[in-house]
């Protein structure tokens, strides 16, 4: 293992523990990542499509959970119904939206008396259901969608949300419909980042996803994240 360069700040320590979420079909299994210092936000993380092998141990979800927690975000990743020890059966979207709503309530309890903003961060299928759940919840302060499946899921509801949304995808993502992406990018509360050289599966560039999500959750209403990453004025 390579040691960090001399003079680099140490990576903040993060505690991780198992958690169970009360889902409508039984318990959903998850992992809670707890920052070592002050908690400035709390986020539910949603994994990619379970019928294609997606679960909470996906490398993008794992990197986001660890990276956000190191940046002061209480991060909850979990398995949707029917995945890796979670009760129930895959529902194609509607049931998984309700799973995210249940995860919000579990995370609210874990926040205790801390009045920190609530967010959702989803990848691919997890972006679609996570954003849909956020639109229904009423207490979400920010949302991040990574590789949202434009053209396969309807994101028109984002035109009406009050909270800021950051959407990130790779320039070489074959699953992103360009016309649909342009329509959604025009919504008032939506900002976008397109990462050069990255595809839907983030074989490269995942560290940029984590950095962009962390920066956005520090100041979701600032508008600076997208300009810094995609070069817009």
PDB file of C-alpha atoms in Angstrom:
ATOM      1  CA  UNK A   1       0.000   0.000   0.000  1.00  0.00           C
ATOM      2  CA  UNK A   2       1.338   3.433  -0.947  1.00  0.00           C
ATOM      3  CA  UNK A   3       1.609   5.944   1.874  1.00  0.00           C
ATOM      4  CA  UNK A   4       0.094   9.400   1.381  1.00  0.00           C
ATOM      5  CA  UNK A   5       2.569  12.094   0.353  1.00  0.00           C
ATOM      6  CA  UNK A   6       4.377  13.864   3.154  1.00  0.00           C
ATOM      7  CA  UNK A   7       2.411  16.851   4.360  1.00  0.00           C
ATOM      8  CA  UNK A   8      -0.979  15.554   3.122  1.00  0.00           C
ATOM      9  CA  UNK A   9      -3.783  15.999   5.646  1.00  0.00           C
ATOM     10  CA  UNK A  10      -4.773  12.710   7.283  1.00  0.00           C
ATOM     11  CA  UNK A  11      -8.031  11.141   6.127  1.00  0.00           C
ATOM     12  CA  UNK A  12     -10.642  11.619   8.876  1.00  0.00           C
ATOM     13  CA  UNK A  13     -11.554   8.386  10.636  1.00  0.00           C
ATOM     14  CA  UNK A  14     -15.053   7.079   9.994  1.00  0.00           C
ATOM     15  CA  UNK A  15     -16.974   4.582  12.113  1.00  0.00           C
ATOM     16  CA  UNK A  16     -19.129   2.056  10.272  1.00  0.00           C
ATOM     17  CA  UNK A  17     -21.801  -0.224  11.685  1.00  0.00           C
ATOM     18  CA  UNK A  18     -24.676  -2.408  10.555  1.00  0.00           C
ATOM     19  CA  UNK A  19     -28.204  -1.045  10.692  1.00  0.00           C
ATOM     20  CA  UNK A  20     -31.674  -2.417  10.016  1.00  0.00           C
ATOM     21  CA  UNK A  21     -34.415  -0.325   8.429  1.00  0.00           C
ATOM     22  CA  UNK A  22     -38.096  -1.046   9.011  1.00  0.00           C
ATOM     23  CA  UNK A  23     -39.349  -1.645   5.457  1.00  0.00           C
ATOM     24  CA  UNK A  24     -42.941  -2.366   4.483  1.00  0.00           C
ATOM     25  CA  UNK A  25     -42.050  -5.988   3.611  1.00  0.00           C
ATOM     26  CA  UNK A  26     -39.687  -6.496   6.545  1.00  0.00           C
ATOM     27  CA  UNK A  27     -36.215  -5.401   7.553  1.00  0.00           C
ATOM     28  CA  UNK A  28     -33.840  -3.824   5.061  1.00  0.00           C
ATOM     29  CA  UNK A  29     -30.149  -4.247   5.806  1.00  0.00           C
ATOM     30  CA  UNK A  30     -27.761  -1.325   5.662  1.00  0.00           C
ATOM     31  CA  UNK A  31     -24.494   0.185   6.803  1.00  0.00           C
ATOM     32  CA  UNK A  32     -24.213   3.509   8.615  1.00  0.00           C
ATOM     33  CA  UNK A  33     -21.029   5.555   8.148  1.00  0.00           C
ATOM     34  CA  UNK A  34     -20.530   7.986  11.034  1.00  0.00           C
ATOM     35  CA  UNK A  35     -18.094  10.918  10.763  1.00  0.00           C
ATOM     36  CA  UNK A  36     -15.483  11.202  13.496  1.00  0.00           C
ATOM     37  CA  UNK A  37     -16.129  14.917  13.973  1.00  0.00           C
ATOM     38  CA  UNK A  38     -19.087  17.216  13.563  1.00  0.00           C
ATOM     39  CA  UNK A  39     -21.950  16.009  11.372  1.00  0.00           C
ATOM     40  CA  UNK A  40     -23.020  18.679   8.896  1.00  0.00           C
ATOM     41  CA  UNK A  41     -25.499  16.667   6.796  1.00  0.00           C
ATOM     42  CA  UNK A  42     -27.131  13.246   6.575  1.00  0.00           C
ATOM     43  CA  UNK A  43     -27.579  11.313   3.328  1.00  0.00           C
ATOM     44  CA  UNK A  44     -29.293   8.129   2.173  1.00  0.00           C
ATOM     45  CA  UNK A  45     -27.303   6.344  -0.556  1.00  0.00           C
ATOM     46  CA  UNK A  46     -29.154   4.266  -3.161  1.00  0.00           C
ATOM     47  CA  UNK A  47     -27.524   1.481  -5.178  1.00  0.00           C
ATOM     48  CA  UNK A  48     -27.868   0.565  -8.879  1.00  0.00           C
ATOM     49  CA  UNK A  49     -30.320  -1.907 -10.399  1.00  0.00           C
ATOM     50  CA  UNK A  50     -30.529  -5.157  -8.401  1.00  0.00           C
ATOM     51  CA  UNK A  51     -31.484  -7.238 -11.442  1.00  0.00           C
ATOM     52  CA  UNK A  52     -28.070  -6.364 -12.907  1.00  0.00           C
ATOM     53  CA  UNK A  53     -26.109  -7.126  -9.763  1.00  0.00           C
ATOM     54  CA  UNK A  54     -26.480  -3.794  -7.992  1.00  0.00           C
ATOM     55  CA  UNK A  55     -26.314  -3.657  -4.212  1.00  0.00           C
ATOM     56  CA  UNK A  56     -24.984  -1.423  -1.449  1.00  0.00           C
ATOM     57  CA  UNK A  57     -21.484  -2.869  -1.914  1.00  0.00           C
ATOM     58  CA  UNK A  58     -21.201  -1.455  -5.438  1.00  0.00           C
ATOM     59  CA  UNK A  59     -17.863   0.352  -5.771  1.00  0.00           C
ATOM     60  CA  UNK A  60     -19.460   3.731  -6.555  1.00  0.00           C
ATOM     61  CA  UNK A  61     -21.841   3.531  -3.591  1.00  0.00           C
ATOM     62  CA  UNK A  62     -19.066   2.353  -1.283  1.00  0.00           C
ATOM     63  CA  UNK A  63     -16.754   5.173  -2.400  1.00  0.00           C
ATOM     64  CA  UNK A  64     -19.521   7.731  -1.878  1.00  0.00           C
ATOM     65  CA  UNK A  65     -20.371   6.419   1.593  1.00  0.00           C
ATOM     66  CA  UNK A  66     -16.757   6.495   2.756  1.00  0.00           C
ATOM     67  CA  UNK A  67     -15.896   9.785   1.069  1.00  0.00           C
ATOM     68  CA  UNK A  68     -18.981  11.664   2.237  1.00  0.00           C
ATOM     69  CA  UNK A  69     -18.608  10.423   5.809  1.00  0.00           C
ATOM     70  CA  UNK A  70     -14.982  11.568   5.814  1.00  0.00           C
ATOM     71  CA  UNK A  71     -16.332  14.976   4.784  1.00  0.00           C
ATOM     72  CA  UNK A  72     -18.805  15.194   7.671  1.00  0.00           C
ATOM     73  CA  UNK A  73     -21.891  13.541   6.171  1.00  0.00           C
ATOM     74  CA  UNK A  74     -23.727  10.853   8.149  1.00  0.00           C
ATOM     75  CA  UNK A  75     -24.155   8.341   5.303  1.00  0.00           C
ATOM     76  CA  UNK A  76     -26.595   5.419   5.186  1.00  0.00           C
ATOM     77  CA  UNK A  77     -26.260   2.886   2.366  1.00  0.00           C
ATOM     78  CA  UNK A  78     -28.689  -0.014   2.267  1.00  0.00           C
ATOM     79  CA  UNK A  79     -29.997  -2.860   0.133  1.00  0.00           C
ATOM     80  CA  UNK A  80     -33.366  -2.473  -1.540  1.00  0.00           C
ATOM     81  CA  UNK A  81     -36.045  -5.098  -0.921  1.00  0.00           C
ATOM     82  CA  UNK A  82     -35.046  -8.582  -2.013  1.00  0.00           C
ATOM     83  CA  UNK A  83     -31.335  -7.750  -2.217  1.00  0.00           C
ATOM     84  CA  UNK A  84     -28.576  -9.214  -0.035  1.00  0.00           C
ATOM     85  CA  UNK A  85     -30.513  -9.986   3.139  1.00  0.00           C
ATOM     86  CA  UNK A  86     -33.241  -7.349   2.781  1.00  0.00           C
ATOM     87  CA  UNK A  87     -36.776  -8.722   3.023  1.00  0.00           C
ATOM     88  CA  UNK A  88     -39.231  -8.641   0.131  1.00  0.00           C
ATOM     89  CA  UNK A  89     -39.013  -8.889  -3.643  1.00  0.00           C
ATOM     90  CA  UNK A  90     -37.842  -6.477  -6.320  1.00  0.00           C
ATOM     91  CA  UNK A  91     -40.726  -4.174  -7.311  1.00  0.00           C
ATOM     92  CA  UNK A  92     -39.395  -2.426 -10.397  1.00  0.00           C
ATOM     93  CA  UNK A  93     -39.305   1.027  -8.834  1.00  0.00           C
ATOM     94  CA  UNK A  94     -42.428   1.949  -6.813  1.00  0.00           C
ATOM     95  CA  UNK A  95     -41.588  -0.337  -3.898  1.00  0.00           C
ATOM     96  CA  UNK A  96     -37.981   0.794  -3.948  1.00  0.00           C
ATOM     97  CA  UNK A  97     -39.125   4.421  -3.685  1.00  0.00           C
ATOM     98  CA  UNK A  98     -40.929   3.419  -0.492  1.00  0.00           C
ATOM     99  CA  UNK A  99     -37.728   1.714   0.682  1.00  0.00           C
ATOM    100  CA  UNK A 100     -35.912   5.040   0.319  1.00  0.00           C
ATOM    101  CA  UNK A 101     -38.655   6.787   2.293  1.00  0.00           C
ATOM    102  CA  UNK A 102     -38.188   4.191   5.053  1.00  0.00           C
ATOM    103  CA  UNK A 103     -34.427   4.801   4.954  1.00  0.00           C
ATOM    104  CA  UNK A 104     -35.053   8.540   5.385  1.00  0.00           C
ATOM    105  CA  UNK A 105     -36.976   7.799   8.574  1.00  0.00           C
ATOM    106  CA  UNK A 106     -34.226   5.501   9.863  1.00  0.00           C
ATOM    107  CA  UNK A 107     -31.630   8.171   9.167  1.00  0.00           C
ATOM    108  CA  UNK A 108     -33.791  10.798  10.843  1.00  0.00           C
ATOM    109  CA  UNK A 109     -33.713   8.664  14.003  1.00  0.00           C
ATOM    110  CA  UNK A 110     -29.939   8.270  13.737  1.00  0.00           C
ATOM    111  CA  UNK A 111     -29.546  12.038  13.532  1.00  0.00           C
ATOM    112  CA  UNK A 112     -30.906  12.203  17.075  1.00  0.00           C
ATOM    113  CA  UNK A 113     -31.217  15.800  18.179  1.00  0.00           C
ATOM    114  CA  UNK A 114     -28.922  17.080  15.427  1.00  0.00           C
ATOM    115  CA  UNK A 115     -30.806  19.361  13.061  1.00  0.00           C
ATOM    116  CA  UNK A 116     -28.645  18.714  10.017  1.00  0.00           C
ATOM    117  CA  UNK A 117     -29.894  18.806   6.410  1.00  0.00           C
ATOM    118  CA  UNK A 118     -31.186  15.583   4.864  1.00  0.00           C
ATOM    119  CA  UNK A 119     -30.039  14.514   1.396  1.00  0.00           C
ATOM    120  CA  UNK A 120     -30.190  11.587  -0.999  1.00  0.00           C
ATOM    121  CA  UNK A 121     -27.412  10.332  -3.278  1.00  0.00           C
ATOM    122  CA  UNK A 122     -28.265   7.653  -5.838  1.00  0.00           C
ATOM    123  CA  UNK A 123     -26.427   5.850  -8.618  1.00  0.00           C
ATOM    124  CA  UNK A 124     -28.170   4.759 -11.859  1.00  0.00           C
ATOM    125  CA  UNK A 125     -31.427   2.992 -10.849  1.00  0.00           C
ATOM    126  CA  UNK A 126     -30.710   4.343  -7.375  1.00  0.00           C
ATOM    127  CA  UNK A 127     -30.666   7.873  -8.790  1.00  0.00           C
ATOM    128  CA  UNK A 128     -34.109   7.388 -10.338  1.00  0.00           C
ATOM    129  CA  UNK A 129     -35.785   6.018  -7.218  1.00  0.00           C
ATOM    130  CA  UNK A 130     -33.812   8.206  -4.809  1.00  0.00           C
ATOM    131  CA  UNK A 131     -34.776  11.411  -6.591  1.00  0.00           C
ATOM    132  CA  UNK A 132     -38.406  10.270  -6.829  1.00  0.00           C
ATOM    133  CA  UNK A 133     -38.470   9.568  -3.090  1.00  0.00           C
ATOM    134  CA  UNK A 134     -36.869  12.928  -2.326  1.00  0.00           C
ATOM    135  CA  UNK A 135     -39.583  14.683  -4.324  1.00  0.00           C
ATOM    136  CA  UNK A 136     -42.227  12.979  -2.167  1.00  0.00           C
ATOM    137  CA  UNK A 137     -40.609  13.357   1.238  1.00  0.00           C
ATOM    138  CA  UNK A 138     -40.889  17.046   2.043  1.00  0.00           C
ATOM    139  CA  UNK A 139     -37.804  17.312   4.281  1.00  0.00           C
ATOM    140  CA  UNK A 140     -34.999  16.779   1.764  1.00  0.00           C
ATOM    141  CA  UNK A 141     -32.580  19.685   1.405  1.00  0.00           C
ATOM    142  CA  UNK A 142     -30.497  18.407  -1.536  1.00  0.00           C
ATOM    143  CA  UNK A 143     -30.165  15.482  -3.937  1.00  0.00           C
ATOM    144  CA  UNK A 144     -27.401  13.997  -6.074  1.00  0.00           C
ATOM    145  CA  UNK A 145     -28.010  11.645  -8.988  1.00  0.00           C
ATOM    146  CA  UNK A 146     -25.030   9.784 -10.462  1.00  0.00           C
ATOM    147  CA  UNK A 147     -25.458   8.338 -13.971  1.00  0.00           C
ATOM    148  CA  UNK A 148     -29.228   8.936 -13.962  1.00  0.00           C
ATOM    149  CA  UNK A 149     -30.890   6.682 -16.569  1.00  0.00           C
ATOM    150  CA  UNK A 150     -32.296   9.454 -18.779  1.00  0.00           C
ATOM    151  CA  UNK A 151     -34.618   7.998 -21.393  1.00  0.00           C
ATOM    152  CA  UNK A 152     -35.359   4.924 -19.263  1.00  0.00           C
ATOM    153  CA  UNK A 153     -36.875   6.758 -16.307  1.00  0.00           C
ATOM    154  CA  UNK A 154     -38.984   9.911 -16.299  1.00  0.00           C
ATOM    155  CA  UNK A 155     -37.272  12.791 -14.515  1.00  0.00           C
ATOM    156  CA  UNK A 156     -39.803  15.492 -15.449  1.00  0.00           C
ATOM    157  CA  UNK A 157     -40.864  15.749 -11.780  1.00  0.00           C
ATOM    158  CA  UNK A 158     -37.548  17.516 -11.120  1.00  0.00           C
ATOM    159  CA  UNK A 159     -39.035  20.595 -12.788  1.00  0.00           C
ATOM    160  CA  UNK A 160     -41.195  21.082  -9.687  1.00  0.00           C
ATOM    161  CA  UNK A 161     -38.852  20.308  -6.783  1.00  0.00           C
ATOM    162  CA  UNK A 162     -37.780  23.100  -4.440  1.00  0.00           C
ATOM    163  CA  UNK A 163     -34.449  21.593  -3.361  1.00  0.00           C
ATOM    164  CA  UNK A 164     -31.215  21.839  -5.383  1.00  0.00           C
ATOM    165  CA  UNK A 165     -30.237  18.811  -7.465  1.00  0.00           C
ATOM    166  CA  UNK A 166     -26.826  17.830  -8.824  1.00  0.00           C
ATOM    167  CA  UNK A 167     -26.696  15.315 -11.680  1.00  0.00           C
ATOM    168  CA  UNK A 168     -23.358  13.735 -12.636  1.00  0.00           C
ATOM    169  CA  UNK A 169     -22.662  11.419 -15.538  1.00  0.00           C
ATOM    170  CA  UNK A 170     -19.778  10.303 -17.704  1.00  0.00           C
ATOM    171  CA  UNK A 171     -19.193  11.727 -21.156  1.00  0.00           C
ATOM    172  CA  UNK A 172     -19.005   8.172 -22.544  1.00  0.00           C
ATOM    173  CA  UNK A 173     -22.141   6.904 -20.766  1.00  0.00           C
ATOM    174  CA  UNK A 174     -24.059   4.973 -23.438  1.00  0.00           C
ATOM    175  CA  UNK A 175     -27.127   4.740 -21.183  1.00  0.00           C
ATOM    176  CA  UNK A 176     -27.663   8.503 -20.993  1.00  0.00           C
ATOM    177  CA  UNK A 177     -30.105   9.820 -23.590  1.00  0.00           C
ATOM    178  CA  UNK A 178     -28.618  13.159 -24.651  1.00  0.00           C
ATOM    179  CA  UNK A 179     -31.918  14.844 -25.544  1.00  0.00           C
ATOM    180  CA  UNK A 180     -33.540  13.829 -22.259  1.00  0.00           C
ATOM    181  CA  UNK A 181     -30.454  14.959 -20.350  1.00  0.00           C
ATOM    182  CA  UNK A 182     -30.607  18.390 -21.999  1.00  0.00           C
ATOM    183  CA  UNK A 183     -34.271  18.807 -21.052  1.00  0.00           C
ATOM    184  CA  UNK A 184     -33.638  17.965 -17.407  1.00  0.00           C
ATOM    185  CA  UNK A 185     -30.493  20.118 -17.264  1.00  0.00           C
ATOM    186  CA  UNK A 186     -32.635  23.140 -18.155  1.00  0.00           C
ATOM    187  CA  UNK A 187     -34.732  22.856 -14.980  1.00  0.00           C
ATOM    188  CA  UNK A 188     -34.172  25.727 -12.576  1.00  0.00           C
ATOM    189  CA  UNK A 189     -33.003  23.719  -9.549  1.00  0.00           C
ATOM    190  CA  UNK A 190     -30.805  21.272 -11.494  1.00  0.00           C
ATOM    191  CA  UNK A 191     -27.058  21.529 -12.014  1.00  0.00           C
ATOM    192  CA  UNK A 192     -25.047  19.074 -14.064  1.00  0.00           C
ATOM    193  CA  UNK A 193     -21.505  17.768 -14.298  1.00  0.00           C
ATOM    194  CA  UNK A 194     -20.257  15.693 -17.229  1.00  0.00           C
ATOM    195  CA  UNK A 195     -16.997  13.873 -16.501  1.00  0.00           C
ATOM    196  CA  UNK A 196     -14.725  13.361 -19.540  1.00  0.00           C
ATOM    197  CA  UNK A 197     -13.562   9.811 -20.190  1.00  0.00           C
ATOM    198  CA  UNK A 198     -16.039   8.173 -17.796  1.00  0.00           C
ATOM    199  CA  UNK A 199     -18.757   5.680 -18.701  1.00  0.00           C
ATOM    200  CA  UNK A 200     -21.858   4.422 -16.906  1.00  0.00           C
ATOM    201  CA  UNK A 201     -19.890   1.989 -14.757  1.00  0.00           C
ATOM    202  CA  UNK A 202     -17.231   4.444 -13.576  1.00  0.00           C
ATOM    203  CA  UNK A 203     -14.213   2.292 -14.347  1.00  0.00           C
ATOM    204  CA  UNK A 204     -12.379   5.604 -14.025  1.00  0.00           C
ATOM    205  CA  UNK A 205     -13.363   8.921 -12.503  1.00  0.00           C
ATOM    206  CA  UNK A 206     -15.211   7.755  -9.393  1.00  0.00           C
ATOM    207  CA  UNK A 207     -13.022   9.996  -7.237  1.00  0.00           C
ATOM    208  CA  UNK A 208     -14.390  12.994  -9.156  1.00  0.00           C
ATOM    209  CA  UNK A 209     -17.924  11.847  -8.398  1.00  0.00           C
ATOM    210  CA  UNK A 210     -17.157  11.706  -4.678  1.00  0.00           C
ATOM    211  CA  UNK A 211     -15.437  15.096  -4.692  1.00  0.00           C
ATOM    212  CA  UNK A 212     -18.281  16.746  -6.604  1.00  0.00           C
ATOM    213  CA  UNK A 213     -20.968  15.233  -4.372  1.00  0.00           C
ATOM    214  CA  UNK A 214     -19.121  16.279  -1.215  1.00  0.00           C
ATOM    215  CA  UNK A 215     -18.623  19.838  -2.472  1.00  0.00           C
ATOM    216  CA  UNK A 216     -22.271  20.110  -3.487  1.00  0.00           C
ATOM    217  CA  UNK A 217     -23.544  18.885  -0.112  1.00  0.00           C
ATOM    218  CA  UNK A 218     -21.374  21.463   1.645  1.00  0.00           C
ATOM    219  CA  UNK A 219     -23.230  24.285  -0.127  1.00  0.00           C
ATOM    220  CA  UNK A 220     -26.030  22.902  -2.326  1.00  0.00           C
ATOM    221  CA  UNK A 221     -27.471  26.299  -3.148  1.00  0.00           C
ATOM    222  CA  UNK A 222     -24.230  28.030  -4.097  1.00  0.00           C
ATOM    223  CA  UNK A 223     -24.182  27.108  -7.780  1.00  0.00           C
ATOM    224  CA  UNK A 224     -20.384  26.813  -7.800  1.00  0.00           C
ATOM    225  CA  UNK A 225     -19.958  23.056  -8.150  1.00  0.00           C
ATOM    226  CA  UNK A 226     -21.098  22.648 -11.748  1.00  0.00           C
ATOM    227  CA  UNK A 227     -19.061  25.619 -12.961  1.00  0.00           C
ATOM    228  CA  UNK A 228     -15.906  24.247 -11.359  1.00  0.00           C
ATOM    229  CA  UNK A 229     -16.311  20.823 -12.955  1.00  0.00           C
ATOM    230  CA  UNK A 230     -17.860  21.319 -16.362  1.00  0.00           C
ATOM    231  CA  UNK A 231     -16.315  24.636 -17.292  1.00  0.00           C
ATOM    232  CA  UNK A 232     -19.489  26.676 -17.674  1.00  0.00           C
ATOM    233  CA  UNK A 233     -19.310  30.404 -16.977  1.00  0.00           C
TER     234      UNK A 233
END
